[in-house]
mmCIF file of C-alpha atoms in Angstrom:
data_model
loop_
_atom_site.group_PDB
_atom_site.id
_atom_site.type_symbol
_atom_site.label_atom_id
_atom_site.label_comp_id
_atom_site.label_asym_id
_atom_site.label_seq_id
_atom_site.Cartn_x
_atom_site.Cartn_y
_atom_site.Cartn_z
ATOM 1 C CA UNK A 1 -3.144 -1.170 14.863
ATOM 2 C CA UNK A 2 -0.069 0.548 12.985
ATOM 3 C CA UNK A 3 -0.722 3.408 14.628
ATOM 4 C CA UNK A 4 -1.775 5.359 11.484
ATOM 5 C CA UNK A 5 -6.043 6.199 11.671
ATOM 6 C CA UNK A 6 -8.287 7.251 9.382
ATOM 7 C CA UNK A 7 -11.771 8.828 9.804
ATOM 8 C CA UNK A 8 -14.524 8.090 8.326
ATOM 9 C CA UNK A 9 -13.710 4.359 8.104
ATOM 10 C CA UNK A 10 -16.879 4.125 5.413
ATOM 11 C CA UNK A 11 -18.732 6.803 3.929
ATOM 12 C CA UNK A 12 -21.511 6.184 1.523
ATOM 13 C CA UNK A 13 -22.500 9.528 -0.813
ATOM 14 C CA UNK A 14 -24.367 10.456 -3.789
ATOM 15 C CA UNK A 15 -22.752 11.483 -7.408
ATOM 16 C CA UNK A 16 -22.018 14.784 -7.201
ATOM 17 C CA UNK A 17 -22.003 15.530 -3.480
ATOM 18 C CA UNK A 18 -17.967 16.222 -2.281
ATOM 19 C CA UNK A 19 -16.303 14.354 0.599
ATOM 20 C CA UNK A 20 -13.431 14.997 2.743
ATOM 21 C CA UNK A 21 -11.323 12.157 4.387
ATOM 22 C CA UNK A 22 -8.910 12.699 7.475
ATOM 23 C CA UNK A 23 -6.166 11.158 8.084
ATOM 24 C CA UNK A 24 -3.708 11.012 11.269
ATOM 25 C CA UNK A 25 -0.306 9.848 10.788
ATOM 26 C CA UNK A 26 2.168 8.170 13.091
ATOM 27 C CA UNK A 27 3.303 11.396 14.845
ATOM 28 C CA UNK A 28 7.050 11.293 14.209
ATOM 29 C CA UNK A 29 6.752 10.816 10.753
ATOM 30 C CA UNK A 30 7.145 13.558 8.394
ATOM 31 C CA UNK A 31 5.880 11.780 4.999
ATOM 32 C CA UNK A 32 2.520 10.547 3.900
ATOM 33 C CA UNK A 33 1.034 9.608 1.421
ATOM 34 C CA UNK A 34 -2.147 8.829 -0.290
ATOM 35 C CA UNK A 35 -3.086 5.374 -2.109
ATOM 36 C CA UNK A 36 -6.660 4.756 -3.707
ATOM 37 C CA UNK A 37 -7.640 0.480 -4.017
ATOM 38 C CA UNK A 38 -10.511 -1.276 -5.850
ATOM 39 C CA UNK A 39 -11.413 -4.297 -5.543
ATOM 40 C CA UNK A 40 -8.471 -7.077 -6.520
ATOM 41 C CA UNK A 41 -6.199 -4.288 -7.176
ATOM 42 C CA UNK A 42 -3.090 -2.846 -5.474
ATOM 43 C CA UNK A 43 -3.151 0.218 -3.908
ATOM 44 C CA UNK A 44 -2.166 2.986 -6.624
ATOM 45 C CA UNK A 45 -0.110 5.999 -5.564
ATOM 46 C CA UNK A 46 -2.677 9.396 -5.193
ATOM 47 C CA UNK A 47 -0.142 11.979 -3.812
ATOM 48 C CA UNK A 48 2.499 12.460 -0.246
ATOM 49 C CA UNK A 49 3.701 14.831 1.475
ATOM 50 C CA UNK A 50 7.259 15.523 3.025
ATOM 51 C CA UNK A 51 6.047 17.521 6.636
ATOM 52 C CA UNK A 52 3.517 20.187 5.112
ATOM 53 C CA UNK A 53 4.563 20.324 1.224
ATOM 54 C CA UNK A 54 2.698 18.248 -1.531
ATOM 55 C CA UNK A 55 5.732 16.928 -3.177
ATOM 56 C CA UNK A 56 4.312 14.644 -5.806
ATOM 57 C CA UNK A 57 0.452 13.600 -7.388
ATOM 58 C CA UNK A 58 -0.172 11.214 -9.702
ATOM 59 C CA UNK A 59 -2.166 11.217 -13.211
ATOM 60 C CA UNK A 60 -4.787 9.653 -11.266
ATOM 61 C CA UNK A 61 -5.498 12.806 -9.133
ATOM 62 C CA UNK A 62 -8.059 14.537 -11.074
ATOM 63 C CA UNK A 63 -8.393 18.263 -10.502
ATOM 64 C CA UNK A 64 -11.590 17.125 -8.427
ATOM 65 C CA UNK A 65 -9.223 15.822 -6.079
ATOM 66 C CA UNK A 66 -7.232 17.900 -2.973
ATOM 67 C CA UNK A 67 -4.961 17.366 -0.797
ATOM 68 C CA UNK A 68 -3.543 19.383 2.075
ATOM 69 C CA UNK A 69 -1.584 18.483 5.301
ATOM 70 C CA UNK A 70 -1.433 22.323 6.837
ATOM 71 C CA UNK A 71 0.849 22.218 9.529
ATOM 72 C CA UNK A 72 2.533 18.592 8.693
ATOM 73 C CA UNK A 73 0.680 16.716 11.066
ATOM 74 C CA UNK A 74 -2.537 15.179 9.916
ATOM 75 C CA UNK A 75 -3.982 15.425 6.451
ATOM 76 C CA UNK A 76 -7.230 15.664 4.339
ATOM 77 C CA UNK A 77 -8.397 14.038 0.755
ATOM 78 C CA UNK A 78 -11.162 16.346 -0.692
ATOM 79 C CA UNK A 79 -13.361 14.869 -3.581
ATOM 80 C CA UNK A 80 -15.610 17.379 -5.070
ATOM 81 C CA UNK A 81 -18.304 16.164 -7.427
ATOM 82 C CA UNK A 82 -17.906 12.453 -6.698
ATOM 83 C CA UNK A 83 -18.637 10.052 -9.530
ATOM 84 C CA UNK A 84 -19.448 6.374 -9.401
ATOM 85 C CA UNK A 85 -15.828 5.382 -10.685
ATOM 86 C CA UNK A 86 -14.689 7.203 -7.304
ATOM 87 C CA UNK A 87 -16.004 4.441 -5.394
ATOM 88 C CA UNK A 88 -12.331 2.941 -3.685
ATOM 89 C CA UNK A 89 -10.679 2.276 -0.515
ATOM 90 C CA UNK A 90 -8.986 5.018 -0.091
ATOM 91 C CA UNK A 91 -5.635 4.176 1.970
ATOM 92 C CA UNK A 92 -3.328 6.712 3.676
ATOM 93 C CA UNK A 93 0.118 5.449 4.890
ATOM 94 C CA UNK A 94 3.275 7.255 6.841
ATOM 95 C CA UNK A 95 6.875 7.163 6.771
ATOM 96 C CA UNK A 96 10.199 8.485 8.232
ATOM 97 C CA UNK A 97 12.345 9.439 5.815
ATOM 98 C CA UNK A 98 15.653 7.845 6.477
ATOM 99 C CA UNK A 99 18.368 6.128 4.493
ATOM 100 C CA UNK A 100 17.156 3.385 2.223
ATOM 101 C CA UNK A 101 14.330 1.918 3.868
ATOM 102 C CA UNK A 102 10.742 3.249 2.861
ATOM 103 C CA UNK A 103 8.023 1.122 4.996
ATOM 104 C CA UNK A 104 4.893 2.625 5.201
ATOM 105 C CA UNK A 105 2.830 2.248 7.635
ATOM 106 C CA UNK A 106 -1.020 2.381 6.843
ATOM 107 C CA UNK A 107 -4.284 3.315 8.180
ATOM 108 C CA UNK A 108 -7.147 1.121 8.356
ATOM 109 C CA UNK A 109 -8.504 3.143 4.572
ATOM 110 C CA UNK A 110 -11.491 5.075 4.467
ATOM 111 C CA UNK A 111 -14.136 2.947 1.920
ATOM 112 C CA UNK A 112 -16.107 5.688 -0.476
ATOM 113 C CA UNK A 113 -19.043 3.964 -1.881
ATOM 114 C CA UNK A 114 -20.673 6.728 -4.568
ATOM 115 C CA UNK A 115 -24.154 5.925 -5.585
ATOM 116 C CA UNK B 1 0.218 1.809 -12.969
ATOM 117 C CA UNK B 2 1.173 -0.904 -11.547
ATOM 118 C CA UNK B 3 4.292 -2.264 -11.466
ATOM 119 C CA UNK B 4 4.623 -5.967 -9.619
ATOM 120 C CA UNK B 5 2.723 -8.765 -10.823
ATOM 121 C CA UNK B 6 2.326 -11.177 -8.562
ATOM 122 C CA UNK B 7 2.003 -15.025 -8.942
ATOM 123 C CA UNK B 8 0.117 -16.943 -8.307
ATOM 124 C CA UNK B 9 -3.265 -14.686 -8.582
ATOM 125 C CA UNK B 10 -4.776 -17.137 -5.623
ATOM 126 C CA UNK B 11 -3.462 -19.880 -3.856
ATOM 127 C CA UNK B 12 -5.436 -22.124 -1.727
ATOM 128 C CA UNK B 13 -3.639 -24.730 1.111
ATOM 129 C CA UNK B 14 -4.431 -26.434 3.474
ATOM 130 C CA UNK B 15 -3.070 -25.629 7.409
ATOM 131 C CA UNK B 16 0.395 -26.909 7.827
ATOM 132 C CA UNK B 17 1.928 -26.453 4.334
ATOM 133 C CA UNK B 18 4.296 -24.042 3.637
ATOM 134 C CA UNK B 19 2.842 -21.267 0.730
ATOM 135 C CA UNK B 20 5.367 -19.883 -1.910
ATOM 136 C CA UNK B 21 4.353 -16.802 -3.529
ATOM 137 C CA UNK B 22 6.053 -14.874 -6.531
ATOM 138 C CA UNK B 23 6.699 -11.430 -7.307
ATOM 139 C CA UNK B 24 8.182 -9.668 -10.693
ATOM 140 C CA UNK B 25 8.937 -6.167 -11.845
ATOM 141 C CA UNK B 26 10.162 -4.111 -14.408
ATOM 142 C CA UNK B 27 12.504 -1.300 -12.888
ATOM 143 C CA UNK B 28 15.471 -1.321 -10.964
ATOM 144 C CA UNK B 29 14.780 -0.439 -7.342
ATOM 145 C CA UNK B 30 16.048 0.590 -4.000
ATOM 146 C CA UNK B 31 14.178 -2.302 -2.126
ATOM 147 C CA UNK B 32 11.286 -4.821 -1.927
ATOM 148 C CA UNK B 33 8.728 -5.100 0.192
ATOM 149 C CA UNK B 34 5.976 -7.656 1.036
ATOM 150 C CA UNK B 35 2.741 -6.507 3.079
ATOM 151 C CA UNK B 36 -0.391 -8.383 4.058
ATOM 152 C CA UNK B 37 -4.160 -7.372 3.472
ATOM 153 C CA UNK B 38 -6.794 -8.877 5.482
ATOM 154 C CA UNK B 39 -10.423 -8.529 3.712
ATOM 155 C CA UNK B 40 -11.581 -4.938 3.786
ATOM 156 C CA UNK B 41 -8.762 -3.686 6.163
ATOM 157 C CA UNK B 42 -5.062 -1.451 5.781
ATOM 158 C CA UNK B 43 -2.137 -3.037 4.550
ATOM 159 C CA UNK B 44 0.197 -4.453 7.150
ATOM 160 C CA UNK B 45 4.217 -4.590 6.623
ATOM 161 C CA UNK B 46 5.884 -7.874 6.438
ATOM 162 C CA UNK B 47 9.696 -7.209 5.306
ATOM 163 C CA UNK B 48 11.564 -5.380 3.584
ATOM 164 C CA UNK B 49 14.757 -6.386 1.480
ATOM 165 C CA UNK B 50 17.476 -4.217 0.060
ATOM 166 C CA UNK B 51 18.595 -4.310 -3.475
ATOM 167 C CA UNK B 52 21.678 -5.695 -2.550
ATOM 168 C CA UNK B 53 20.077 -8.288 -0.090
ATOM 169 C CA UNK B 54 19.251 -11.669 -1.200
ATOM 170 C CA UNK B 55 17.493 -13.426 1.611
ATOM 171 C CA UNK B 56 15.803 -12.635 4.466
ATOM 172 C CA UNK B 57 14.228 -14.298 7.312
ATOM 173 C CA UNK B 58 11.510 -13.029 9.666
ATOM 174 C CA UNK B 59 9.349 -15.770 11.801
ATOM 175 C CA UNK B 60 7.742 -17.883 9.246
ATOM 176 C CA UNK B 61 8.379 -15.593 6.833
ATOM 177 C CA UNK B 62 11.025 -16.193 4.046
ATOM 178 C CA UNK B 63 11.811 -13.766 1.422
ATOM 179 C CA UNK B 64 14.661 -13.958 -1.499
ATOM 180 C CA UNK B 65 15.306 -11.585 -3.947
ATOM 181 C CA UNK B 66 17.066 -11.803 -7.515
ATOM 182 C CA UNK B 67 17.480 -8.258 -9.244
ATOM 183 C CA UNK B 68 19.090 -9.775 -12.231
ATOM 184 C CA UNK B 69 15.814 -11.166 -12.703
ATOM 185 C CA UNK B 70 13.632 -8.551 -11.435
ATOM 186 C CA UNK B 71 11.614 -11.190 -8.867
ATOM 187 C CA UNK B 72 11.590 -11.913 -5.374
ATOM 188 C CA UNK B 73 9.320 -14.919 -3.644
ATOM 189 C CA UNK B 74 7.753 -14.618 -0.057
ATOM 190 C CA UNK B 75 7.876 -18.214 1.353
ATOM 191 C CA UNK B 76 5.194 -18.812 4.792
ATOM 192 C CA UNK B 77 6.221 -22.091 5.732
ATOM 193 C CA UNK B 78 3.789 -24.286 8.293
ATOM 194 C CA UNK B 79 0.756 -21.980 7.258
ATOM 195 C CA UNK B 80 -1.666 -21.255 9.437
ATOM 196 C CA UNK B 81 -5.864 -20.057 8.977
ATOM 197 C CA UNK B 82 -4.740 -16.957 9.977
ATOM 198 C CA UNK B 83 -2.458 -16.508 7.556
ATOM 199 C CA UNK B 84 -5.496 -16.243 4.818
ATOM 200 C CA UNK B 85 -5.453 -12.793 3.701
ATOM 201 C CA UNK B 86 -4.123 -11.155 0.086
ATOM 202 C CA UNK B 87 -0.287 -10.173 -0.095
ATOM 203 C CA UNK B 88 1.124 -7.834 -1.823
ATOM 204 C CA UNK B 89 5.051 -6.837 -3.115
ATOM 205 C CA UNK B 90 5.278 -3.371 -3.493
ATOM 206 C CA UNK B 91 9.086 -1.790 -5.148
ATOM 207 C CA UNK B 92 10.830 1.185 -4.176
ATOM 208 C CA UNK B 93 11.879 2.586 -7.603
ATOM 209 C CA UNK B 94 15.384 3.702 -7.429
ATOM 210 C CA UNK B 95 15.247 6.614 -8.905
ATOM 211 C CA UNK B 96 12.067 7.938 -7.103
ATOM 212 C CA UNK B 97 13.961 9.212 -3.742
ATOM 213 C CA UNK B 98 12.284 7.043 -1.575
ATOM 214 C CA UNK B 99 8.648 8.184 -2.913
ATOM 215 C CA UNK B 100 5.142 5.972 -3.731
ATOM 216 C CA UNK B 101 5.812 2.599 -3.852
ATOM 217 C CA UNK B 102 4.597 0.334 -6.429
ATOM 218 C CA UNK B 103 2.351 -2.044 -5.534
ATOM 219 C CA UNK B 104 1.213 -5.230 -7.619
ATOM 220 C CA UNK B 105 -1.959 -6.650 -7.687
ATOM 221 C CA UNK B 106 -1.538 -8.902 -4.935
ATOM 222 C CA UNK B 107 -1.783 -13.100 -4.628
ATOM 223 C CA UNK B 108 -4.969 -14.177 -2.508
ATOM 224 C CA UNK B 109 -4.046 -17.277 -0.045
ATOM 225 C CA UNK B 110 -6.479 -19.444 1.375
ATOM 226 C CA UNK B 111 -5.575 -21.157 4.219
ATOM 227 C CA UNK B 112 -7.919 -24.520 4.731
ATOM 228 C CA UNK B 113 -8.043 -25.794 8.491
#
């Protein structure tokens, strides 16, 4: 247990039905960030956030996607009208900023299945 | 995208024998960093070396790193079952400000009792 959690650990929807993922970082930590996985892949970067502002997203963050972390604490990934090809692990991490060193430290992931 | 490619894709030993596994990239970077995957579960951390490190040493664990030729190599010596789970490098771009790493695709090891 890293310390980082993640709720719902599975969630299994219907195309076209949105979903909302929470995740609760390592409390000192003031970044996080978002990393989507399919199967034999590496994660791939989503978005993070430095304390409550969305500092970067990727290309692969459709405009269905959302992410917000309100008061810098914990954080939610929004997918409105899921498709099939959303179907991931979807893997949230923390970090404290400081010096040169980056590890993460990641939840257990939150698996979207999308029928 | 994806920036590490890891190699080999899947190894398979058997318990007791040590299990070497590659890692190469394109850009130049702040630091490596090796993390381990059991099926279906959240990455764990390993270690992490610095650009200007060239070995490391943590348990078991054995990790060099050679910028000039953008690769580093995790080394588990006197593997173990448990050990069987998918590993991953992921770089820490330098120009990225300590942002998203990059992750590769990861090398599968099989660890035979």
């Amino acid at each position: 247990d890293t310390g980082v959690s993640q709720d719902p650990r599975h969630k299994i929807t219907k195309r076209g039905q949105n979903v909302t993922f929470r995740c609760d970082p390592i409390s000192e930590h003031n970044r996080l960030y978002w990393y989507r996985q399919t199967l034999g892949q590496g994660p791939e970067f989503l978005t993070y956030f430095q304390n409550e502002a969305q500092l970067e997203k990727s290309r692969l963050l459709s405009d269905r996607f959302s992410a917000e972390r309100p008061k810098g604490s914990f954080s939610t990934l929004e997918i409105q009208r899921t498709e099939q090809g959303d179907s991931a692990m979807y893997l949230c991490a923390s970090s404290l900023l400081q010096g040169q060193g980056n590890e993460q430290f990641f939840g257990p992931g939150t698996r979207l299945t999308v029928l | 995208s994806q920036q590490g490619e890891e190699d080999p894709q899947a190894l398979s030993i058997q318990e007791g024998e040590n299990a070497t596994m590659n890692c190469s990239y394109k850009t130049s970077i702040n630091n490596l960093q090796w993390y381990r995957q059991n099926s279906g579960r959240g990455l764990v951390h390993l270690i992490l070396i610095r650009s200007n490190e060239r070995e490391k040493h943590s348990g078991r664990l054995r990790v060099t790193l050679d910028t000039s030729k953008k690769s580093s190599s995790l080394l588990i010596t006197a593997s173990r079952a448990a050990d069987t789970a998918s590993y991953f490098c992921a770089t820490d771009p330098l120009d990225s400000g300590n942002t998203p790493l990059v992750f590769g695709k990861g090398t599968r090891l099989s660890v035979i009792a």
